[in-house]
Amino acid sequence: MEKDLLLSVNNLKVYFHGEETISKAVDGISYEVAKGQIVSLVGESGCGKTVSALTLLGLVPCPPGKIEDGEILFRGKNLLNFSEQQMQKVRGREISMVFQEPMTSLNPVFTIGDQIQEVILNHENVGKEIALKRTITLLKDVGIPSPEERVNDYPHLLSGGQRQRVMIAMALACGPDLVIADEPTTALDVTVQAQILQLFRELQQKRNMAVLLITHNLGVVAEIVDRIYVMYAGIIVETGTVKEVFKDPFHPYTMGLLAAIPGSSKKGKPLYSIPGSVPDSAYKPEGCPFNPRCPYVQDECKIKFPEMVNFKAGHQARCPITYRLWENQELPKNRHFGFENVKRAGQA
Amino acid sequence: MQRSLEPTPLLKADGIKKYFPVKRGFLQKTAGWIKAVDGVDIKIGKGKILGLVGESGCGKTTLGRLILKLLEPDDGRIFFNGDDLTDLTHKEMKSYRMQMQIIFQDPYGSLNPRMTVGNTIDEGVRLLKKNGRAHRKERIKELLSMVGLPGNVADRYPHEFSGGQRQRIGIARALSVEPELIVCDEPVSALDVSIQAQIINLLLKLRDELHLTYLFIAHDLNVVHFISDDLAVMYLGHIMEYGPSDTIYASPLHPYTKILMAAIPIPEPGAGKAFNPPEGDVPTPYNPPPGCKFQGRCPLVEDRCRQHEIDFYPTSDGRYVRCWKVI
């Protein structure tokens, strides 16, 4: 089922050079986004998800950051070879970004109308009047009531949810093909979060644009995403359609993440928690980076870096151990609920 | 409230209120009031966990601080173990402060960066005045091991620890004075999922081992349901629904509770059910309208809701709900 490929990232490596250490923030990741698809990079803080998104827009500060390897193909062209001038044409027009903090990413001394118009005037050869008209339409599209008046408001007059809507309007201003949303709902209340997710889904369907959603919230992912990439310590450990990955997680880290979400069906027992914490990106363990925290760990995991294994069509995970168990049908069924049975299976 | 959880609840608040003035203009005249907490009754039985949920600005944190008397209530009474704390002076409160502690949301901002972990915890241990110096060192080690940290971290500084570990230190500090009640103000909101689960388990374990009582404030409904025995849903300074958390989660009654529950993203794809996000934004508690506070967003609103204060009605299954339409 090959869809129109919009973005394809191949073996991207972004390192940050410190005085004595090298932080391998992104250490060889590959992912693809098709036209009109919602794809998610999921992971905990420090796993490299934001850095990998900033790289797409050429926003990684360099130095200390350095792109060591890989390519970013956007419509077949490698963005890493673009000059700063060429990148400016891409940013906001073909790829745009929505940030986590709607409070700090709007400029407090300009009206929201000015800030949205700026995007249009910068990228397109249109007059101010047309830009204003389009701004009002955009505000209407993202669900701001009475946009004709609100267009002259300053950001402090808006609530958190409305500010995030303005950020989205700004991102959509030039009709980009890809919107990168970096934790767009983390700072919002649940009710507002639901509204914003709904808005993303509507806009994506209406405009047939692709969304790269970066988040740590698996609940959010399950609601709107088509395909998911689970990141850990700078690498992708599992990928598949959301349905597949949630139903049948194959990487022990994904299983752990799912098991750690508190839910009503898990009440009364201690919640499963992944022991230890995420390794420092400058001091990753040898072999599989997850091995010190993994309930399935074997000797080989401590020496050999695991390859991506194909479990099913379109569903891959970086774990040879669970693959062997799965082939022998020894992998427990409800493994997203905890590891009580799994531990025994792993050590056997 | 006539509901009896226990013979004497450890903590009881009767109709407490806290209004903050809003000052405007050159002379700083009071232009209006923010009714942060507007007549709240709660009870927590010994060894129980009361979850407090609501959107930002609904007054959850203010309520937590009022209970600890870190803020003075404008009206209402607070009882701890049957003793009335409301009119106690700062000095008289001192002995109660040891029995009531707080854990903060931000594990980065709530530890003194210039004090070693040991010294931070020692401040509390010293207050108990029952240990000599050698004993205190032992006690600090014991507290650290209770929260799952090795004893040798006592000489290190907060910046050397990760978020989850700092939250553990914050918990050890709260435990250092051997409290009975701990107000947990969003203790896991700043943590990653896997670390969040560790801290939740730790809090539950300590509750069982030390017979602690928690007021657990959070905005994540999944977390609150998992941890709490009773639940209070707050909206603009009022408690809208109150009762056993399993009952409320199974069948929310108040329109606001329903909206909150429906908005929880469920980590099961396809469970995407009737995904109907609520209309409207979180209103401010500044000069709210008369009548029901939820009227602006309520799908069931009628004239009566706009004109009369709504009572707190008991239901047959042991909860309270502030809505006349659903009982």
XYZ file of C-alpha atoms in Angstrom:
675
model
C 0.000 0.000 0.000
C 2.504 2.635 -1.174
C 0.990 6.068 -0.750
C 2.417 9.310 -2.104
C 5.590 9.748 -0.145
C 6.056 13.282 1.140
C 8.908 13.037 3.586
C 11.445 10.365 4.092
C 14.181 10.594 6.691
C 17.010 8.123 6.271
C 19.538 7.203 8.916
C 19.631 10.727 10.358
C 22.275 11.353 13.000
C 22.461 14.588 14.989
C 25.187 14.862 17.620
C 25.903 17.662 20.050
C 29.556 18.228 20.774
C 30.338 19.207 24.344
C 33.739 20.014 25.769
C 34.524 16.434 26.628
C 31.531 14.438 25.531
C 29.427 13.878 22.470
C 25.670 13.718 23.030
C 24.144 11.462 20.453
C 20.693 13.026 20.561
C 19.516 11.444 17.333
C 21.464 8.359 16.438
C 20.371 7.003 13.098
C 16.610 7.284 12.702
C 14.553 6.619 9.607
C 10.899 7.376 9.107
C 8.441 8.239 6.403
C 5.400 10.459 6.150
C 2.974 10.037 3.274
C 0.725 12.765 1.916
C -2.248 13.457 4.143
C -1.106 11.074 6.862
C -0.827 11.726 10.589
C 2.385 10.210 11.861
C 3.644 10.357 15.406
C 7.045 10.229 17.048
C 6.490 9.056 20.614
C 8.972 8.908 23.417
C 9.979 10.218 26.823
C 11.897 13.417 27.404
C 15.431 13.254 26.146
C 14.791 10.575 23.518
C 15.572 12.937 20.656
C 12.117 13.519 19.244
C 12.230 17.307 19.275
C 15.769 17.463 17.882
C 14.769 15.265 14.988
C 11.875 17.615 14.190
C 13.972 20.767 14.448
C 16.444 19.208 12.033
C 13.704 18.990 9.412
C 13.446 22.773 9.434
C 17.170 23.361 9.754
C 16.696 24.833 13.216
C 19.294 22.866 15.150
C 21.917 25.302 16.440
C 25.227 24.443 14.860
C 27.571 24.384 16.699
C 27.160 22.662 19.162
C 24.821 20.522 17.084
C 26.087 18.726 14.014
C 24.299 16.590 11.494
C 26.678 13.686 11.174
C 24.945 11.518 8.655
C 21.743 10.786 6.842
C 19.362 12.550 4.504
C 15.993 14.250 4.734
C 14.104 13.821 1.486
C 11.149 16.174 1.164
C 9.389 15.582 -2.139
C 12.531 13.831 -3.315
C 14.916 16.689 -2.507
C 17.449 16.491 0.284
C 16.757 19.369 2.675
C 20.185 19.000 4.240
C 21.777 20.319 1.039
C 19.608 23.447 0.991
C 21.153 26.840 1.656
C 19.743 29.036 4.413
C 17.935 31.088 1.763
C 16.327 28.027 0.243
C 15.332 26.791 3.689
C 13.561 30.054 4.433
C 11.291 29.380 1.507
C 10.484 25.931 2.817
C 9.835 27.025 6.390
C 6.291 28.205 6.923
C 5.340 27.597 3.317
C 5.869 23.902 2.717
C 6.714 22.697 6.200
C 5.526 24.599 9.254
C 5.622 23.985 12.951
C 3.345 24.340 15.964
C 5.199 24.573 19.260
C 4.341 23.346 22.709
C 4.130 26.672 24.500
C 1.446 28.889 23.023
C 2.204 31.413 25.752
C 5.806 32.049 24.770
C 5.834 31.433 21.047
C 3.607 34.411 20.175
C 5.111 37.876 20.200
C 3.338 39.910 22.895
C 3.800 43.320 21.212
C 2.099 42.499 17.917
C -1.557 41.708 17.320
C -2.325 38.157 16.321
C -3.509 39.455 12.933
C -0.116 41.058 12.274
C 1.661 37.867 13.194
C -0.387 35.692 10.881
C -0.237 38.211 8.027
C 3.525 38.331 8.363
C 3.719 34.713 7.264
C 1.577 35.356 4.188
C 3.327 38.591 3.199
C 6.741 36.984 3.580
C 6.006 34.030 1.401
C 3.561 35.261 -1.168
C 3.346 38.198 -3.465
C 0.020 39.557 -2.256
C -1.237 42.889 -0.973
C -2.054 43.694 2.631
C -5.784 43.625 2.071
C -5.800 40.125 0.668
C -3.509 39.004 3.480
C -5.921 40.408 6.055
C -8.871 38.703 4.422
C -7.061 35.407 4.402
C -6.070 35.874 8.027
C -9.698 36.296 9.009
C -10.670 33.175 7.082
C -7.877 31.260 8.765
C -8.970 32.360 12.214
C -12.464 31.232 11.365
C -11.156 27.866 10.161
C -9.385 27.217 13.440
C -12.504 28.093 15.410
C -11.864 31.564 16.832
C -15.228 33.259 17.406
C -15.846 36.663 15.722
C -12.499 36.676 13.881
C -13.065 40.142 12.353
C -12.632 41.661 15.792
C -10.204 39.217 17.331
C -7.729 39.809 14.533
C -6.738 43.059 16.274
C -6.272 41.457 19.681
C -2.940 41.053 21.392
C -1.943 37.559 22.534
C -2.457 38.270 26.241
C -6.181 38.728 25.659
C -6.559 35.129 24.522
C -6.800 31.969 26.587
C -4.274 29.142 26.260
C -6.465 27.148 23.912
C -7.164 30.167 21.707
C -3.471 30.985 21.527
C -2.772 27.466 20.375
C -5.470 27.917 17.719
C -3.721 31.098 16.564
C -0.437 29.193 16.359
C -2.161 26.598 14.220
C -3.655 29.305 11.986
C -0.170 30.712 11.549
C 1.193 27.303 10.652
C -1.557 26.819 8.076
C -1.298 30.309 6.566
C 0.484 29.301 3.376
C -1.138 25.919 2.991
C 1.849 23.738 3.882
C 1.976 20.060 2.956
C 3.462 19.089 6.288
C 2.801 20.500 9.738
C 5.092 19.484 12.556
C 3.277 19.668 15.880
C 5.656 19.447 18.824
C 3.656 18.524 21.936
C 0.795 20.800 20.811
C -1.524 19.924 23.700
C 0.812 19.313 26.623
C 0.282 22.741 28.168
C -3.517 22.592 27.801
C -6.359 21.275 29.931
C -7.973 17.973 28.906
C -11.135 19.542 27.560
C -9.167 22.024 25.463
C -6.768 19.282 24.431
C -9.694 17.319 23.027
C -10.815 20.365 21.051
C -7.365 20.939 19.571
C -6.974 17.277 18.592
C -10.352 17.382 16.918
C -9.275 20.527 15.064
C -6.098 18.841 13.821
C -8.068 15.918 12.534
C -10.612 18.105 10.737
C -7.982 20.327 9.145
C -5.908 17.381 8.067
C -8.882 15.840 6.313
C -10.075 19.099 4.766
C -6.699 20.203 3.454
C -5.183 16.781 2.893
C -2.041 17.841 4.694
C 0.338 15.597 6.569
C 0.954 16.038 10.289
C 4.023 14.917 12.179
C 2.876 14.795 15.793
C 5.555 14.708 18.430
C 4.297 13.708 21.849
C 4.886 11.658 24.948
C 1.176 11.079 25.525
C 0.078 7.681 24.227
C -3.567 8.570 24.793
C -3.302 11.461 22.356
C -1.574 9.221 19.831
C -4.287 6.598 19.983
C -6.964 9.180 19.283
C -5.780 10.658 16.002
C -2.642 9.060 14.583
C -2.275 6.626 11.653
C 1.279 5.483 12.103
C 3.545 5.610 15.137
C 7.300 5.557 15.643
C 8.417 4.832 19.200
C 11.733 6.450 20.062
C 14.156 5.575 22.814
C 17.583 7.129 23.412
C 17.903 8.546 19.914
C 16.765 5.514 17.955
C 13.457 4.155 16.746
C 12.639 0.953 18.581
C 9.261 0.129 17.105
C 6.988 1.235 14.301
C 3.638 0.188 12.955
C 0.084 1.354 12.571
C -1.327 2.620 15.839
C -3.783 -0.269 16.051
C -1.073 -2.866 15.580
C 1.392 -1.350 18.018
C -1.155 -0.849 20.797
C -2.660 -4.280 20.378
C 0.546 -6.191 19.798
C 3.575 -4.318 21.086
C 6.774 -6.163 20.269
C 9.519 -4.048 21.757
C 9.852 -4.377 25.557
C 10.041 -0.580 25.865
C 6.723 -0.103 24.076
C 5.178 -2.806 26.252
C 6.494 -1.028 29.334
C 5.158 2.354 28.238
C 1.703 0.935 27.611
C 1.721 -0.977 30.891
C 2.723 2.150 32.809
C -0.371 4.133 31.844
C -2.733 4.138 34.816
C -6.173 2.924 33.852
C -9.308 1.762 35.562
C -8.721 -1.878 34.636
C -5.349 -1.813 36.367
C -6.577 -0.410 39.681
C -5.772 -2.276 42.887
C -2.445 -3.699 41.794
C 0.816 -1.809 41.702
C 1.280 -0.188 38.332
C 4.000 -1.601 36.120
C 6.899 0.814 35.957
C 10.002 0.578 33.837
C 12.891 0.333 36.306
C 15.702 2.881 36.166
C 15.637 5.916 33.941
C 16.463 7.085 30.416
C 20.243 7.004 29.830
C 22.210 10.194 29.305
C 22.651 10.629 25.556
C 26.404 11.002 26.081
C 26.760 7.749 27.988
C 24.537 5.195 26.326
C 24.995 1.582 27.297
C 26.720 -0.811 24.918
C 24.569 -2.959 22.698
C 20.857 -2.292 22.924
C 20.384 1.064 24.737
C 17.367 -0.353 26.571
C 19.177 -3.396 27.978
C 19.707 -2.164 31.594
C 15.932 -1.637 31.996
C 14.663 -4.567 29.955
C 12.870 -7.539 31.527
C 13.803 -9.712 28.530
C 17.488 -8.905 28.573
C 19.941 -11.609 27.477
C 23.726 -11.624 27.213
C 23.741 -10.757 23.526
C 21.780 -7.530 24.179
C 24.726 -6.136 26.109
C 27.143 -6.562 23.205
C 25.280 -6.344 19.930
C 23.256 -3.365 18.713
C 19.936 -4.844 17.588
C 18.689 -4.552 14.029
C 15.118 -3.669 13.068
C 13.174 -6.921 12.704
C 10.052 -7.352 10.617
C 7.368 -8.934 12.800
C 4.467 -8.388 10.440
C 4.044 -6.405 7.262
C 4.583 -2.788 8.244
C 5.182 -3.584 11.911
C 8.805 -3.666 12.963
C 10.670 -3.612 16.252
C 14.307 -3.549 17.217
C 14.406 -6.666 19.372
C 15.675 -10.105 18.314
C 14.755 -11.634 21.687
C 11.024 -10.960 21.523
C 11.126 -11.987 17.862
C 12.356 -15.443 18.780
C 9.720 -15.725 21.518
C 7.037 -14.524 19.149
C 8.005 -17.028 16.477
C 7.759 -19.812 19.048
C 4.455 -18.317 20.237
C 5.873 -17.816 23.718
C 5.114 -14.110 23.901
C 2.209 -13.536 26.317
C -0.949 -12.038 24.851
C -1.852 -9.206 27.201
C 1.662 -7.870 27.553
C 0.567 -4.234 27.534
C -0.835 -4.822 31.013
C 2.401 -5.725 32.747
C 5.193 -8.185 32.864
C 4.190 -10.779 35.456
C 4.165 -13.601 32.939
C 6.676 -12.008 30.652
C 9.519 -12.124 33.104
C 9.340 -15.868 33.374
C 9.142 -16.274 29.639
C 12.138 -14.014 29.175
C 14.341 -15.868 31.602
C 13.390 -19.336 30.485
C -22.404 17.297 54.822
C -23.955 14.366 56.605
C -21.982 11.661 54.924
C -19.897 9.649 57.380
C -16.721 8.124 56.048
C -15.196 7.383 59.443
C -16.121 8.311 63.019
C -13.736 11.291 63.078
C -12.225 12.134 59.747
C -8.558 13.095 59.841
C -9.307 16.221 57.924
C -12.537 18.091 57.568
C -13.202 21.387 55.854
C -16.553 23.100 56.305
C -17.606 25.729 53.817
C -14.181 27.226 53.335
C -13.834 30.250 51.113
C -10.961 32.236 49.756
C -11.461 35.376 47.677
C -8.576 37.301 46.180
C -9.116 41.010 45.487
C -8.406 42.323 42.012
C -6.970 45.822 42.237
C -7.170 48.372 39.498
C -6.083 51.915 38.830
C -3.783 54.395 40.507
C -5.290 54.086 43.967
C -5.389 50.301 43.718
C -9.090 50.178 44.434
C -10.586 46.744 44.674
C -12.363 46.282 41.372
C -13.669 42.801 41.949
C -12.983 39.438 43.491
C -11.553 36.215 42.258
C -13.536 33.565 44.044
C -10.820 30.934 44.018
C -12.491 28.702 46.581
C -16.134 29.448 47.140
C -17.555 27.325 49.922
C -15.994 23.873 49.827
C -16.759 20.960 52.164
C -14.488 17.954 52.172
C -13.605 15.122 54.506
C -10.730 12.691 54.342
C -10.783 9.597 56.524
C -7.562 8.287 57.998
C -5.562 6.250 55.499
C -7.727 7.354 52.578
C -6.792 9.164 49.409
C -9.027 11.952 48.178
C -8.410 12.901 44.562
C -9.097 16.479 43.542
C -9.457 17.185 39.829
C -10.366 20.156 37.701
C -9.068 22.369 34.940
C -6.441 25.040 35.504
C -7.751 27.996 37.461
C -10.502 26.033 39.215
C -8.954 26.528 42.667
C -7.441 23.110 43.372
C -4.077 24.421 44.475
C -5.639 27.188 46.572
C -7.752 24.583 48.330
C -4.673 22.481 49.063
C -2.918 25.459 50.600
C -5.954 26.488 52.628
C -6.103 23.055 54.186
C -2.497 23.364 55.306
C -3.237 26.903 56.470
C -0.535 28.217 54.189
C -3.308 30.596 53.186
C -5.848 31.956 55.654
C -9.417 31.098 54.713
C -11.872 34.022 54.519
C -14.702 31.901 55.812
C -15.413 28.354 56.944
C -13.627 26.052 59.361
C -10.852 23.481 59.091
C -10.599 20.550 61.463
C -7.642 18.228 61.825
C -8.210 15.135 63.945
C -11.195 16.942 65.417
C -9.197 20.040 66.436
C -10.297 23.353 64.983
C -7.307 24.894 63.222
C -9.048 27.905 61.765
C -8.187 30.537 64.341
C -4.818 29.247 65.476
C -1.919 31.671 65.386
C 1.243 30.995 63.484
C 2.926 29.783 66.665
C 0.093 27.517 67.671
C 0.067 25.984 64.200
C 3.656 24.821 64.581
C 2.852 21.516 66.218
C 0.240 20.770 63.562
C 2.583 21.637 60.717
C 4.627 18.534 61.551
C 1.557 16.407 60.984
C 0.640 17.964 57.650
C 3.090 18.124 54.770
C 3.071 18.969 51.092
C 4.744 17.566 47.983
C 5.075 20.005 45.098
C 4.653 19.631 41.390
C 8.010 20.938 40.317
C 10.790 18.702 41.602
C 13.311 21.140 40.097
C 12.110 24.289 41.791
C 11.166 22.950 45.187
C 14.566 21.779 46.418
C 17.230 24.193 47.626
C 20.103 23.866 45.134
C 22.699 24.865 47.752
C 21.788 22.217 50.295
C 22.806 18.598 50.091
C 19.999 16.086 50.032
C 20.978 14.987 53.536
C 20.773 18.523 54.924
C 17.416 19.121 53.261
C 15.938 16.060 54.908
C 17.784 16.695 58.179
C 15.870 19.949 58.663
C 12.752 17.929 59.226
C 14.402 15.137 61.205
C 15.923 17.678 63.598
C 12.496 19.128 64.370
C 11.381 15.868 65.924
C 14.006 16.412 68.663
C 14.171 12.778 69.529
C 17.379 11.832 67.825
C 21.031 12.560 68.531
C 23.349 13.393 65.681
C 24.327 9.790 64.982
C 20.720 8.736 65.100
C 19.711 11.470 62.711
C 22.161 10.194 60.128
C 20.647 6.748 60.440
C 17.178 8.193 60.142
C 18.088 10.098 56.951
C 19.409 6.869 55.433
C 16.247 5.096 56.462
C 14.068 7.794 54.876
C 16.070 7.668 51.669
C 15.756 3.921 51.439
C 12.011 4.223 52.082
C 11.690 6.301 48.923
C 13.983 3.975 46.990
C 17.233 5.933 46.980
C 20.581 4.555 48.172
C 21.809 5.991 51.491
C 25.011 7.379 50.017
C 23.166 10.076 48.049
C 22.812 12.161 51.213
C 25.997 14.082 50.433
C 24.986 15.015 46.907
C 23.231 18.116 45.591
C 19.827 18.262 43.874
C 21.216 19.080 40.403
C 22.863 15.670 40.278
C 19.498 13.930 40.173
C 16.879 13.292 37.509
C 13.290 14.534 37.802
C 11.948 11.293 39.240
C 14.754 11.070 41.783
C 14.186 14.671 42.861
C 10.532 13.924 43.391
C 11.630 11.021 45.623
C 13.794 13.442 47.603
C 10.791 15.760 47.951
C 8.779 12.858 49.310
C 11.557 11.902 51.768
C 11.593 15.506 52.991
C 7.839 15.445 53.545
C 8.153 12.168 55.471
C 11.003 13.453 57.659
C 8.637 14.943 60.262
C 6.462 11.804 60.374
C 3.290 13.472 59.111
C -0.181 11.982 58.993
C -1.557 13.991 56.098
C 0.262 14.852 52.880
C -1.113 17.217 50.270
C 0.264 16.067 46.934
C -0.016 18.980 44.517
C 0.362 17.558 40.988
C 3.243 15.322 42.117
C 3.588 13.413 38.855
C 2.558 15.970 36.219
C 6.110 16.958 35.349
C 7.326 13.368 34.985
C 7.509 10.949 32.071
C 5.087 8.033 31.899
C 7.513 5.371 33.078
C 8.774 7.520 35.963
C 5.241 8.608 36.805
C 4.300 4.986 37.400
C 7.253 4.564 39.780
C 6.188 7.570 41.866
C 2.527 6.515 41.964
C 3.538 3.068 43.197
C 5.826 4.636 45.776
C 3.057 6.879 47.109
C 0.683 3.933 47.388
C 3.305 1.785 49.116
C 4.072 4.515 51.658
C 0.374 4.996 52.322
C 0.055 1.322 53.227
C 3.258 1.114 55.276
C 2.982 4.375 57.188
C -0.832 4.715 57.242
C -0.663 8.062 55.525
C -3.580 10.095 54.242
C -3.348 12.044 50.990
C -5.125 14.877 49.327
C -4.062 14.128 45.769
C -4.408 17.112 43.438
C -3.968 16.471 39.727
C -5.431 17.255 36.358
C -4.746 13.837 34.846
C -7.954 11.894 35.401
C -6.388 8.524 34.642
C -3.839 9.021 37.383
C -6.365 10.312 39.890
C -8.734 7.445 39.318
C -5.948 4.925 39.706
C -4.781 6.288 43.025
C -7.819 7.698 44.814
C -10.547 6.237 47.022
C -12.760 9.298 46.856
C -12.947 11.960 44.239
C -13.891 15.632 44.216
C -14.435 17.384 40.895
C -13.874 21.111 41.157
C -15.041 23.899 38.881
C -14.513 27.612 39.502
C -14.194 27.293 43.242
C -17.096 24.901 43.715
C -17.079 21.152 44.105
C -19.425 19.829 41.447
C -19.386 16.137 42.234
C -18.028 14.273 45.229
C -18.023 10.609 46.148
C -16.292 7.239 45.807
C -14.046 7.523 42.755
C -15.042 4.169 41.261
C -18.704 5.158 41.292
C -18.043 8.521 39.695
C -15.795 7.049 37.013
C -18.265 4.314 36.201
C -21.172 6.711 35.812
C -20.476 10.421 36.089
C -23.611 12.393 36.950
C -22.793 16.080 36.747
C -22.633 17.441 33.191
C -19.188 18.841 33.903
C -17.844 15.520 35.168
C -19.243 13.882 32.044
C -17.465 16.362 29.827
C -14.194 15.897 31.682
C -14.394 12.117 31.446
C -15.279 12.208 27.770
C -12.253 14.341 27.055
C -9.721 11.868 28.477
C -7.741 10.473 25.590
C -8.004 6.706 25.840
C -4.836 4.791 25.017
C -6.718 2.331 22.840
C -6.985 3.102 19.169
C -10.483 2.764 17.838
C -11.893 3.336 21.306
C -12.165 6.817 19.783
C -15.922 6.456 20.571
C -18.127 9.461 20.171
C -15.237 11.866 20.346
C -17.143 15.034 21.128
C -14.953 17.674 22.594
C -16.820 20.149 24.776
C -17.559 23.615 23.530
C -16.113 26.689 25.109
C -13.058 27.572 27.083
C -12.182 27.433 30.738
C -13.754 30.609 32.148
C -11.997 32.771 34.706
C -13.081 32.832 38.332
C -13.194 36.649 38.168
C -16.692 37.899 39.030
C -18.523 34.727 38.023
C -22.224 34.942 37.107
C -24.911 34.266 39.725
C -26.387 30.791 39.831
C -24.600 27.668 38.702
C -20.961 28.303 37.844
C -21.061 25.864 34.976
C -24.033 27.479 33.184
C -21.908 28.920 30.355
C -20.792 25.524 29.083
C -23.609 23.284 30.268
C -25.690 21.414 27.694
C -28.614 21.092 30.130
C -28.785 24.726 31.217
C -32.199 26.217 32.052
C -33.428 29.470 33.545
C -33.358 28.121 37.060
C -29.597 27.486 36.747
C -29.005 31.149 35.966
C -31.070 32.495 38.827
C -30.486 30.334 41.877
C -27.481 29.006 43.668
C -27.477 25.260 43.158
C -27.408 23.039 46.241
C -25.211 20.046 46.822
C -27.618 17.122 46.491
C -26.922 13.687 47.973
C -27.644 10.711 45.724
C -28.724 7.192 46.549
C -25.331 5.704 45.676
C -23.433 7.743 48.234
C -22.205 10.757 46.357
C -22.993 14.430 46.173
C -23.705 16.383 43.042
C -24.236 20.092 42.505
C -26.894 19.908 39.833
C -30.647 19.779 40.247
C -31.244 18.363 36.798
C -29.512 15.029 37.187
C -30.792 13.825 40.565
